[in-house]
Coordinates of C-alpha atoms and ligand atoms in Angstrom, one line a residue:
M8 CA 174.7 69.9 116.1
V9 CA 178.3 70.0 114.7
T10 CA 179.9 67.0 113.3
R11 CA 183.2 65.8 115.1
L12 CA 185.7 63.3 113.8
V13 CA 186.3 60.2 116.0
L14 CA 189.9 58.9 115.4
V15 CA 190.4 55.1 115.7
L16 CA 194.0 54.1 115.4
G17 CA 195.4 50.7 114.3
D18 CA 195.7 49.4 117.8
Q19 CA 192.4 50.7 118.9
L20 CA 190.2 48.1 117.2
S21 CA 187.7 47.6 120.0
E22 CA 184.1 48.1 119.9
G23 CA 184.0 49.7 123.4
L24 CA 186.7 52.2 122.8
S25 CA 186.5 55.2 124.9
A26 CA 186.4 57.7 121.8
L27 CA 183.5 55.7 120.3
R28 CA 181.6 55.7 123.5
A29 CA 182.0 59.5 123.8
A30 CA 180.8 59.9 120.3
D31 CA 177.4 60.1 118.7
K32 CA 176.7 57.8 115.8
A33 CA 174.0 60.1 114.4
R34 CA 176.3 63.1 113.9
D35 CA 180.0 62.1 114.3
V36 CA 182.3 60.5 111.6
V37 CA 184.9 57.9 112.3
V38 CA 188.2 58.3 110.7
M39 CA 190.7 55.4 110.1
A40 CA 193.7 55.5 107.8
E41 CA 196.6 53.6 106.7
V42 CA 199.0 56.5 106.8
A43 CA 202.5 56.2 105.4
D44 CA 204.2 57.9 108.4
E45 CA 202.9 55.2 110.7
A46 CA 203.8 52.3 108.4
G47 CA 207.3 53.6 107.7
Y48 CA 208.7 55.2 110.8
V49 CA 210.5 51.8 111.5
P50 CA 210.8 49.1 109.0
H51 CA 208.0 47.0 110.3
H52 CA 207.9 43.3 109.6
P53 CA 205.6 42.9 106.6
K54 CA 203.4 40.4 108.5
K55 CA 202.9 43.0 111.2
I56 CA 201.8 45.7 108.6
A57 CA 199.5 43.1 107.0
F58 CA 198.0 42.2 110.3
V59 CA 197.3 45.7 111.4
F60 CA 195.9 47.0 108.0
S61 CA 193.7 43.9 107.5
A62 CA 192.3 44.0 111.0
M63 CA 191.7 47.8 110.4
R64 CA 189.7 47.2 107.3
K65 CA 187.7 44.5 108.8
F66 CA 187.0 46.7 112.0
A67 CA 185.9 49.7 109.8
A68 CA 183.5 47.2 108.0
E69 CA 182.1 46.1 111.5
L70 CA 181.6 49.8 112.5
R71 CA 179.7 50.6 109.3
A72 CA 177.5 47.6 109.9
A73 CA 176.8 49.0 113.3
G74 CA 175.6 52.2 111.8
W75 CA 178.7 54.5 112.0
D76 CA 179.8 56.7 109.0
V77 CA 183.4 55.6 108.6
R78 CA 185.9 57.3 106.4
Y79 CA 188.7 55.0 105.7
G80 CA 191.8 56.1 104.0
R81 CA 193.8 53.4 102.3
L82 CA 197.5 53.4 101.8
D83 CA 197.2 52.9 98.1
D84 CA 194.8 56.0 97.8
R85 CA 196.8 58.9 96.9
A86 CA 194.3 61.2 98.6
T87 CA 195.1 59.6 102.1
G88 CA 197.1 62.0 104.3
A89 CA 200.7 61.0 105.0
S90 CA 200.2 61.5 108.8
V91 CA 197.4 60.9 111.2
C92 CA 197.0 64.8 111.6
A93 CA 197.0 65.4 107.8
E94 CA 194.3 62.7 107.4
L95 CA 192.3 64.4 110.2
L96 CA 192.6 67.8 108.4
R97 CA 191.5 66.3 105.1
R98 CA 188.4 64.6 106.6
G99 CA 187.6 67.6 108.7
E100 CA 187.3 69.7 105.5
E101 CA 185.5 66.9 103.7
V102 CA 182.6 66.6 106.4
G103 CA 182.8 70.1 107.9
A104 CA 184.1 69.0 111.3
T105 CA 186.5 71.1 113.3
E106 CA 187.1 69.1 116.4
V107 CA 188.3 65.5 117.1
L108 CA 187.6 62.9 119.7
A109 CA 190.3 60.3 120.2
T110 CA 191.4 57.6 122.7
E111 CA 194.8 58.3 124.0
P112 CA 197.5 56.7 121.7
G113 CA 200.0 54.3 123.3
E114 CA 203.0 56.3 122.1
W115 CA 204.3 59.7 123.2
R116 CA 205.2 60.5 119.6
L117 CA 201.6 60.2 118.4
I118 CA 200.3 61.9 121.5
E119 CA 202.4 64.9 120.7
A120 CA 201.5 64.8 117.1
L121 CA 197.8 65.0 118.1
R122 CA 198.5 67.9 120.5
A123 CA 200.4 69.6 117.7
C124 CA 197.5 69.2 115.2
P125 CA 195.8 72.4 114.2
L126 CA 192.3 70.7 115.0
P127 CA 191.5 70.6 118.7
V128 CA 191.6 67.0 119.8
T129 CA 190.0 65.8 122.9
L130 CA 191.8 62.7 124.4
Q131 CA 189.9 60.1 126.2
P132 CA 191.7 57.8 128.6
D133 CA 192.3 54.3 127.0
D134 CA 190.3 52.4 129.6
R135 CA 190.9 49.2 127.9
F136 CA 193.8 48.9 130.2
L137 CA 193.0 47.8 133.8
C138 CA 195.2 50.3 135.6
S139 CA 194.7 54.0 135.0
H140 CA 197.5 56.4 134.8
A141 CA 196.3 57.9 138.1
D142 CA 196.1 54.6 139.8
F143 CA 199.7 53.7 138.7
E144 CA 201.0 56.9 139.8
A145 CA 199.3 56.6 143.1
W146 CA 200.9 53.1 143.4
A147 CA 204.3 54.3 142.4
A148 CA 204.2 57.5 144.7
G149 CA 206.7 57.4 147.4
R150 CA 208.1 53.9 146.5
K151 CA 211.9 53.5 146.4
A152 CA 211.7 50.6 143.9
L153 CA 208.9 49.9 141.5
R154 CA 209.0 46.2 141.6
L155 CA 206.4 44.1 139.6
E156 CA 205.6 41.7 142.4
Y157 CA 203.9 44.3 144.6
F158 CA 202.0 45.9 141.8
Y159 CA 200.9 42.4 140.7
R160 CA 199.4 41.6 144.1
E161 CA 197.5 44.8 144.0
M162 CA 196.1 43.9 140.6
R163 CA 195.1 40.6 141.7
K164 CA 193.0 42.1 144.5
T165 CA 191.5 44.9 142.4
T166 CA 190.5 42.4 139.6
G167 CA 189.6 39.6 141.9
L168 CA 191.4 37.2 139.5
L169 CA 192.5 33.9 141.2
M170 CA 191.5 35.2 144.6
E171 CA 189.8 33.2 147.4
G172 CA 188.4 36.0 149.5
D173 CA 191.3 38.0 150.5
H174 CA 193.8 35.3 149.8
P175 CA 195.6 34.2 146.5
A176 CA 194.3 30.9 145.2
G177 CA 196.5 28.0 146.3
G178 CA 198.0 30.1 149.0
Q179 CA 200.7 31.7 147.1
W180 CA 200.8 34.8 144.9
N181 CA 203.3 33.4 142.5
F182 CA 204.2 30.1 141.0
D183 CA 207.1 31.3 139.0
H184 CA 209.5 28.6 140.5
D185 CA 207.3 26.0 139.0
N186 CA 207.6 27.6 135.6
R187 CA 211.1 27.0 134.7
K188 CA 211.2 23.5 133.4
P189 CA 213.8 23.1 130.5
A190 CA 213.1 22.0 127.0
P191 CA 211.0 18.9 126.8
G192 CA 211.4 16.2 124.2
A193 CA 208.3 16.5 122.3
V194 CA 205.6 19.3 121.9
D195 CA 202.2 17.8 122.1
F196 CA 200.4 21.0 121.1
D197 CA 199.8 22.0 117.4
G198 CA 200.5 25.7 118.1
P199 CA 198.5 28.9 117.4
M200 CA 195.3 28.5 115.4
R201 CA 195.9 29.4 111.8
F202 CA 193.4 31.3 109.5
A203 CA 193.6 31.2 105.7
P204 CA 193.6 34.8 104.4
D205 CA 190.1 35.9 103.2
A206 CA 189.5 38.3 100.6
V207 CA 190.2 41.5 102.6
T208 CA 193.4 40.1 103.9
R209 CA 194.6 38.8 100.4
E210 CA 194.1 42.3 99.0
V211 CA 196.2 43.8 101.9
L212 CA 198.8 41.1 101.4
D213 CA 199.3 42.1 97.7
M214 CA 199.7 45.8 98.8
V215 CA 202.1 44.9 101.5
A216 CA 204.1 42.6 99.3
D217 CA 204.2 45.6 96.8
R218 CA 205.3 48.3 99.1
F219 CA 207.1 46.5 102.0
G220 CA 208.5 43.5 100.3
D221 CA 212.0 44.7 101.1
N222 CA 211.5 45.1 104.7
F223 CA 213.1 42.3 106.9
G224 CA 210.5 39.5 107.4
D225 CA 208.6 37.0 105.4
L226 CA 205.1 37.7 104.2
E227 CA 204.4 34.2 102.8
D228 CA 202.3 31.9 104.9
F229 CA 200.3 34.5 106.7
W230 CA 198.0 32.9 109.2
F231 CA 197.0 35.6 111.9
A232 CA 193.6 36.1 113.0
T233 CA 192.4 39.4 111.7
D234 CA 189.1 40.1 113.3
R235 CA 187.6 39.6 116.8
A236 CA 185.6 36.5 116.0
Q237 CA 188.9 34.8 114.8
A238 CA 190.9 36.1 117.6
R239 CA 188.4 34.6 120.0
R240 CA 188.6 31.2 118.3
A241 CA 192.4 31.5 118.6
L242 CA 192.1 32.2 122.3
A243 CA 189.8 29.2 122.9
H244 CA 192.1 26.9 120.9
W245 CA 195.1 27.7 123.0
V246 CA 193.2 27.7 126.2
A247 CA 192.1 24.1 125.4
G248 CA 195.5 22.8 124.0
G249 CA 198.3 25.1 125.0
L250 CA 197.4 26.3 128.5
P251 CA 197.8 23.0 130.5
K252 CA 201.6 23.1 129.9
Y253 CA 202.1 26.7 129.4
G254 CA 203.3 27.1 132.9
D255 CA 205.8 24.3 133.2
Y256 CA 207.6 25.2 129.9
Q257 CA 207.1 28.9 129.7
D258 CA 210.8 29.4 129.7
A259 CA 211.9 26.6 127.5
M260 CA 213.2 26.7 123.9
V261 CA 213.5 24.0 121.4
T262 CA 215.0 24.1 117.9
G263 CA 212.3 24.4 115.2
E264 CA 209.5 24.7 117.7
R265 CA 208.5 28.4 117.3
F266 CA 205.6 28.5 119.7
L267 CA 205.7 25.7 122.1
W268 CA 202.7 26.1 124.5
H269 CA 202.7 29.9 124.2
G270 CA 199.5 31.9 123.7
V271 CA 200.7 33.9 120.8
I272 CA 197.9 36.2 121.4
S273 CA 199.7 39.5 122.4
M274 CA 199.2 41.0 118.9
Y275 CA 195.5 40.4 119.2
V276 CA 195.3 41.9 122.7
N277 CA 197.4 44.8 121.8
A278 CA 195.4 45.8 118.7
G279 CA 192.2 45.6 120.7
L280 CA 190.8 42.5 119.2
L281 CA 190.8 40.8 122.6
G282 CA 190.5 42.4 126.0
P283 CA 192.9 41.7 128.9
M284 CA 190.2 40.7 131.3
E285 CA 188.5 38.6 128.7
V286 CA 191.6 36.5 128.2
C287 CA 192.4 36.3 131.8
A288 CA 188.8 35.2 132.5
A289 CA 189.1 32.4 130.0
V290 CA 192.3 31.2 131.7
E291 CA 190.9 31.5 135.2
Q292 CA 187.8 29.5 134.2
A293 CA 189.8 26.8 132.7
W294 CA 191.7 26.4 136.0
R295 CA 188.4 26.4 138.0
D296 CA 187.0 23.7 135.7
G297 CA 190.1 21.6 136.2
R298 CA 191.3 22.0 132.6
A299 CA 194.5 23.5 133.6
P300 CA 196.9 23.7 136.6
L301 CA 197.2 26.7 138.8
N302 CA 200.9 27.3 138.0
A303 CA 199.9 27.7 134.3
A304 CA 196.8 30.0 135.0
E305 CA 198.7 32.1 137.6
G306 CA 201.9 32.4 135.3
F307 CA 199.6 33.7 132.4
I308 CA 197.4 36.1 134.3
R309 CA 200.6 37.5 136.0
Q310 CA 202.0 38.4 132.6
V311 CA 198.8 40.0 131.5
I312 CA 197.4 41.9 134.7
G313 CA 201.0 42.2 136.1
W314 CA 203.7 42.8 133.5
R315 CA 201.5 44.1 130.8
E316 CA 199.8 46.8 133.0
Y317 CA 203.0 47.5 134.8
V318 CA 205.2 48.2 131.7
R319 CA 202.6 50.5 130.4
G320 CA 202.5 52.3 133.7
I321 CA 206.2 52.8 133.7
Y322 CA 206.1 54.0 130.1
F323 CA 203.8 56.8 130.9
L324 CA 205.3 57.5 134.2
E325 CA 208.8 58.0 132.8
G326 CA 207.9 60.3 130.1
P327 CA 208.7 60.8 126.4
D328 CA 212.6 60.6 126.9
Y329 CA 212.5 57.0 128.1
T330 CA 213.5 55.5 124.7
A331 CA 216.5 57.7 124.5
R332 CA 218.1 56.5 127.9
N333 CA 221.3 54.8 127.8
A334 CA 222.4 54.3 131.5
L335 CA 225.2 51.9 130.6
G336 CA 226.6 54.2 127.8
Q337 CA 226.6 51.3 125.2
T338 CA 227.2 52.5 121.6
R339 CA 228.0 49.6 119.3
D340 CA 225.8 49.3 116.1
L341 CA 223.4 46.5 116.0
P342 CA 225.2 43.6 114.3
P343 CA 223.9 42.3 110.9
V344 CA 222.8 39.0 112.6
Y345 CA 219.8 40.8 113.8
W346 CA 218.6 41.3 110.3
G347 CA 219.4 37.7 109.3
G348 CA 223.1 38.1 108.7
E349 CA 225.1 34.9 108.8
T350 CA 226.1 33.5 112.2
G351 CA 227.5 30.5 113.8
M352 CA 225.4 31.0 116.9
R353 CA 222.8 28.5 116.8
C354 CA 220.6 30.3 119.5
M355 CA 220.7 33.6 117.7
A356 CA 220.0 31.9 114.4
E357 CA 217.0 30.2 115.8
A358 CA 215.5 33.3 117.4
V359 CA 216.1 35.7 114.5
G360 CA 215.1 33.0 112.0
Q361 CA 211.7 32.5 113.5
T362 CA 211.3 36.3 114.1
R363 CA 211.9 36.6 110.2
T364 CA 209.3 34.0 109.4
E365 CA 206.6 34.6 112.1
A366 CA 207.1 38.2 113.5
Y367 CA 207.1 36.2 116.8
A368 CA 209.5 35.0 119.3
H369 CA 208.6 34.1 123.0
H370 CA 209.6 36.0 126.0
I371 CA 212.8 34.1 126.8
Q372 CA 214.1 34.2 123.3
R373 CA 213.5 37.9 123.3
L374 CA 215.1 38.5 126.7
M375 CA 217.8 35.7 127.1
V376 CA 218.9 35.3 123.6
T377 CA 218.7 38.5 121.3
G378 CA 218.3 40.8 124.2
N379 CA 221.2 39.2 126.2
F380 CA 223.5 39.2 123.3
A381 CA 222.9 42.8 122.5
L382 CA 223.5 43.8 126.1
L383 CA 226.6 41.7 126.4
A384 CA 227.9 43.0 123.1
G385 CA 227.4 46.7 124.2
V386 CA 224.9 47.6 121.5
D387 CA 223.3 51.0 121.5
P388 CA 219.9 50.6 123.3
A389 CA 218.2 53.0 120.9
Q390 CA 219.1 50.6 118.0
V391 CA 218.0 47.6 119.9
H392 CA 214.7 49.3 120.7
E393 CA 214.1 50.2 117.1
W394 CA 214.8 46.5 116.1
Y395 CA 212.2 45.2 118.4
L396 CA 209.7 47.8 117.6
A397 CA 210.0 46.8 113.9
V398 CA 210.1 43.0 113.8
Y399 CA 207.4 41.7 116.3
A400 CA 203.8 41.7 115.3
D401 CA 202.9 42.8 118.9
A402 CA 205.2 45.7 119.1
Y403 CA 203.9 49.2 120.0
E404 CA 206.1 51.5 121.9
W405 CA 204.2 51.6 125.3
V406 CA 205.0 47.8 125.7
E407 CA 208.0 47.2 123.7
A408 CA 210.2 50.2 125.1
P409 CA 209.8 49.2 128.8
N410 CA 210.6 45.7 127.9
V411 CA 213.6 46.6 125.7
I412 CA 215.1 49.7 127.3
G413 CA 214.2 48.7 130.8
M414 CA 214.0 45.1 131.3
S415 CA 216.3 43.7 128.6
Q416 CA 218.9 46.4 128.2
F417 CA 219.0 48.0 131.6
A418 CA 219.3 51.3 129.8
D419 CA 216.8 53.0 132.3
G420 CA 219.3 52.3 135.1
G421 CA 217.4 49.8 136.8
I422 CA 213.8 51.1 137.1
I423 CA 212.3 47.8 135.9
A424 CA 215.1 45.3 136.5
S425 CA 216.9 45.1 139.8
K426 CA 219.9 43.6 137.9
P427 CA 220.6 43.2 134.3
Y428 CA 219.3 40.1 132.5
V429 CA 222.6 38.7 131.3
S430 CA 223.9 35.2 131.2
S431 CA 226.7 33.1 129.8
G432 CA 225.8 30.2 127.4
N433 CA 225.0 28.1 130.4
Y434 CA 221.5 29.4 130.9
I435 CA 220.6 29.0 127.2
N436 CA 222.0 25.5 127.3
K437 CA 219.9 24.6 130.4
M438 CA 216.7 26.0 128.8
S439 CA 217.1 24.8 125.1
D440 CA 218.6 22.3 122.9
Y441 CA 220.2 25.0 120.7
C442 CA 223.9 24.4 121.8
K443 CA 223.8 20.8 120.5
G444 CA 223.8 22.1 117.0
C445 CA 226.0 25.1 117.4
A446 CA 229.3 25.8 115.7
Y447 CA 230.5 27.0 119.3
S448 CA 230.9 24.9 122.2
V449 CA 228.9 26.0 125.3
T450 CA 231.4 24.1 127.6
K451 CA 234.3 26.0 126.2
K452 CA 235.1 29.3 128.2
T453 CA 238.1 30.3 126.1
G454 CA 240.0 29.1 123.0
Q455 CA 238.9 28.0 119.7
G456 CA 235.2 27.6 119.5
A457 CA 234.3 29.0 122.8
C458 CA 230.7 30.3 123.1
P459 CA 230.7 34.0 122.4
F460 CA 228.1 34.3 125.4
N461 CA 230.7 32.9 127.8
L462 CA 233.4 35.4 126.8
L463 CA 231.1 38.4 126.5
Y464 CA 229.3 37.6 129.8
W465 CA 232.5 38.3 131.7
H466 CA 233.6 41.3 129.6
F467 CA 230.3 42.9 130.3
M468 CA 230.7 42.2 134.1
D469 CA 234.2 43.6 134.0
R470 CA 233.5 46.7 132.0
H471 CA 230.4 47.7 134.1
R472 CA 232.0 46.7 137.4
D473 CA 231.6 50.3 139.0
R474 CA 228.0 50.1 138.4
F475 CA 227.2 46.6 139.4
A476 CA 229.8 45.4 142.0
G477 CA 227.9 46.8 144.9
N478 CA 224.6 45.2 143.8
P479 CA 224.0 42.3 146.3
R480 CA 222.4 40.2 143.6
M481 CA 225.5 40.3 141.6
A482 CA 228.1 40.0 144.3
Q483 CA 228.6 36.2 143.9
M484 CA 229.4 36.6 140.2
Y485 CA 232.0 39.2 141.1
R486 CA 233.5 36.9 143.8
T487 CA 233.7 34.2 141.0
W488 CA 235.5 36.5 138.6
D489 CA 237.8 37.7 141.2
R490 CA 238.8 34.2 142.2
M491 CA 239.8 33.3 138.7
D492 CA 243.4 33.3 138.0
A493 CA 244.6 36.6 136.7
D494 CA 246.0 35.2 133.3
K495 CA 242.7 33.5 132.7
R496 CA 240.9 36.6 133.2
E497 CA 243.1 38.4 130.8
V498 CA 242.6 35.6 128.2
I499 CA 238.8 36.0 128.5
L500 CA 238.9 39.7 128.2
S501 CA 241.3 39.6 125.2
E502 CA 239.1 36.8 123.4
A503 CA 236.0 38.7 124.2
E504 CA 237.6 41.9 122.6
Q505 CA 238.3 39.9 119.6
V506 CA 234.6 38.9 119.2
L507 CA 233.7 42.5 119.6
A508 CA 236.3 43.5 116.9
R509 CA 234.8 40.8 114.6
L510 CA 231.2 42.3 115.2
D511 CA 232.6 45.8 114.5
A512 CA 234.3 44.6 111.2
G513 CA 231.0 43.1 110.2
E514 CA 232.5 39.6 110.3
V515 CA 230.4 36.4 110.9
V516 CA 230.3 35.6 114.7
Ligands
FAD29 C1 213.2 42.4 124.8 C2 211.5 42.2 124.9 C3 210.7 42.9 124.1 C4 209.3 42.7 124.2 N1 208.5 43.3 123.3 C5 207.2 43.1 123.4 C6 206.3 43.8 122.4 O1 206.7 44.7 121.7 N2 205.0 43.7 122.6 C7 204.4 42.7 123.7 O2 203.2 42.6 123.7 N3 205.2 42.2 124.4 C8 206.6 42.4 124.3 N4 207.5 41.5 125.2 C9 206.9 40.8 126.1 C10 206.7 39.2 125.8 O3 207.8 38.7 125.2 C11 205.5 39.0 124.8 O4 204.3 39.7 125.3 C12 205.2 37.6 124.5 O5 206.3 37.0 124.1 C13 204.2 37.5 123.5 O6 203.8 36.2 123.1 P1 202.5 35.4 123.7 O7 201.3 36.0 123.3 O8 202.8 33.9 123.2 O9 202.8 35.4 125.2 P2 202.6 34.4 126.4 O10 203.7 33.7 126.9 O11 201.4 33.4 126.1 O12 202.1 35.4 127.6 C14 200.8 35.9 127.8 C15 200.5 37.2 127.6 O13 201.1 38.1 128.6 C16 201.4 39.3 128.0 N5 202.8 39.6 128.4 C17 203.7 38.6 128.8 N6 205.0 39.2 129.1 C18 204.8 40.5 129.0 C19 205.6 41.5 129.1 N7 206.9 41.5 129.6 N8 205.2 42.8 129.0 C20 203.9 43.0 128.5 N9 203.1 41.9 128.3 C21 203.5 40.7 128.5 C22 201.2 39.4 126.5 O14 200.0 40.0 126.3 C23 201.1 37.9 126.3 O15 200.3 37.7 125.2 C24 208.9 41.7 125.0 C25 209.7 41.2 126.0 C26 211.1 41.3 125.9 C27 211.9 40.6 126.8
SF4_30 S1 227.0 27.5 122.2 FE1 226.6 29.6 122.9 S2 226.3 30.6 120.9 FE2 226.0 28.3 120.6 S3 223.8 27.9 120.9 FE3 224.7 27.6 122.9 S4 224.7 29.6 123.9 FE4 224.2 30.0 121.8

């Protein structure tokens, strides 16, 4: 019997991985490696690199304990190949293997690299996801618009989550309207469970500090779970303490409160330490036991079996050119504020600041603060995409790109979003307390100290009028704009131009 290599990537840390299931412990060899190409193709946040490498090392140890022959290539071992393919070739020679079993990577770039590898690679479907490519294609076929809501209802029926017979629990599929409460005064949840780094993690932290210390992001105070047992404890901790108010305040933002009642588990699910059904089952059970309200359980389950599966479906349906799309033709460089440059905008300082310290920001911070600003300011979506891919611990292209290129930047021309997610400062003021401590005034539409979001919002609407004026969901805003005094419109546009010129000149905004 010939030995085969079984490739396990850094986001495939699941015992039941399809490639492992297809392999034979008695004759096949598992290959895992911290390759330089993957660690460096965008300037990943040091906490993200530390999380992935530490979780990989611990998963390799678990596989060994379960009887697998694991060949693990460390980044600080000179013999380790620089790319996944180079490492496979090296290990193939070492053990006399000429073929590879792998689970389909979540990124076109890697799928293409494996296809181009001189060793034949058999790709197994990644069935840790709940919706296969074939099922998503069948759902999408013949539909004019691929809207989340209809996909989500199908997923509720398929999974049986929050169902009472054929009907949704509580008589409603979606409780989103209950989940938009603004920032509360105090947060009564102590946040995600924190884990002191063990010996494996400490060794990784030293290496990451040494090699990636100059990347944007703080490595100090590393607290993430790095194995399945810890991730399960983190999940239980959040279900008990965070879930009950998760729904109500899902969209709220509070100065200094980095996590509010959010799960902060996406990095664990995306790396494979937790399964999507497992996290949803825990949440559903809490609701059935009366430990959490339905709007919280439904809100969470919709994100996981709805949004998470839906964006993956879109990523693979749309193909490898998706990340290069730029439907609105936006070309500005990403301003330095995204890399921690000085700013008077409190909302941006908060969202970027906690991204720097935690490699985390919650959905509304990503969508309505940093995403909104980039879209309003006309930033090149490819640069926005690279930023999000680099700075968040949960960022892998299959999930990050549809959220950024599609949902946040409208660069796919409206496949995911039926209208662009743009807002003036008003929305941020309603959902947060940021504006209170800002150098700008959210109530000022023009003049000294006017909130840049207020100015840029109308500039965006005006410059993309041809595309959006016919969109019924935007008609009201164009009517408001058209009713404004012509002089006032001119002042807004010219002040917005000044803000953009300051961004272009690298000045503080
Ligand atoms: C511009 C932008 C970029 C994003 N980039 C990523 C990314 O790189 N990786 C990533 O996992 N999520 C991304 N998201 C989605 C979302 O912001 C994160 O999943 C969420 O903030 C993770 O934090 P949490 O675990 O506390 O989530 P919670 O608020 O507790 O949500 C529960 C879970 O639902 C899932 N989820 C929620 N929303 C989405 C979504 N839109 N798409 C996919 N899954 C979702 C996540 O697994 C998350 O853990 C992005 C959203 C935006 C607007
Ligand atoms: S005033 Fe404008 S820039 Fe300042 S925090 Fe509010 S929305 Fe952000």
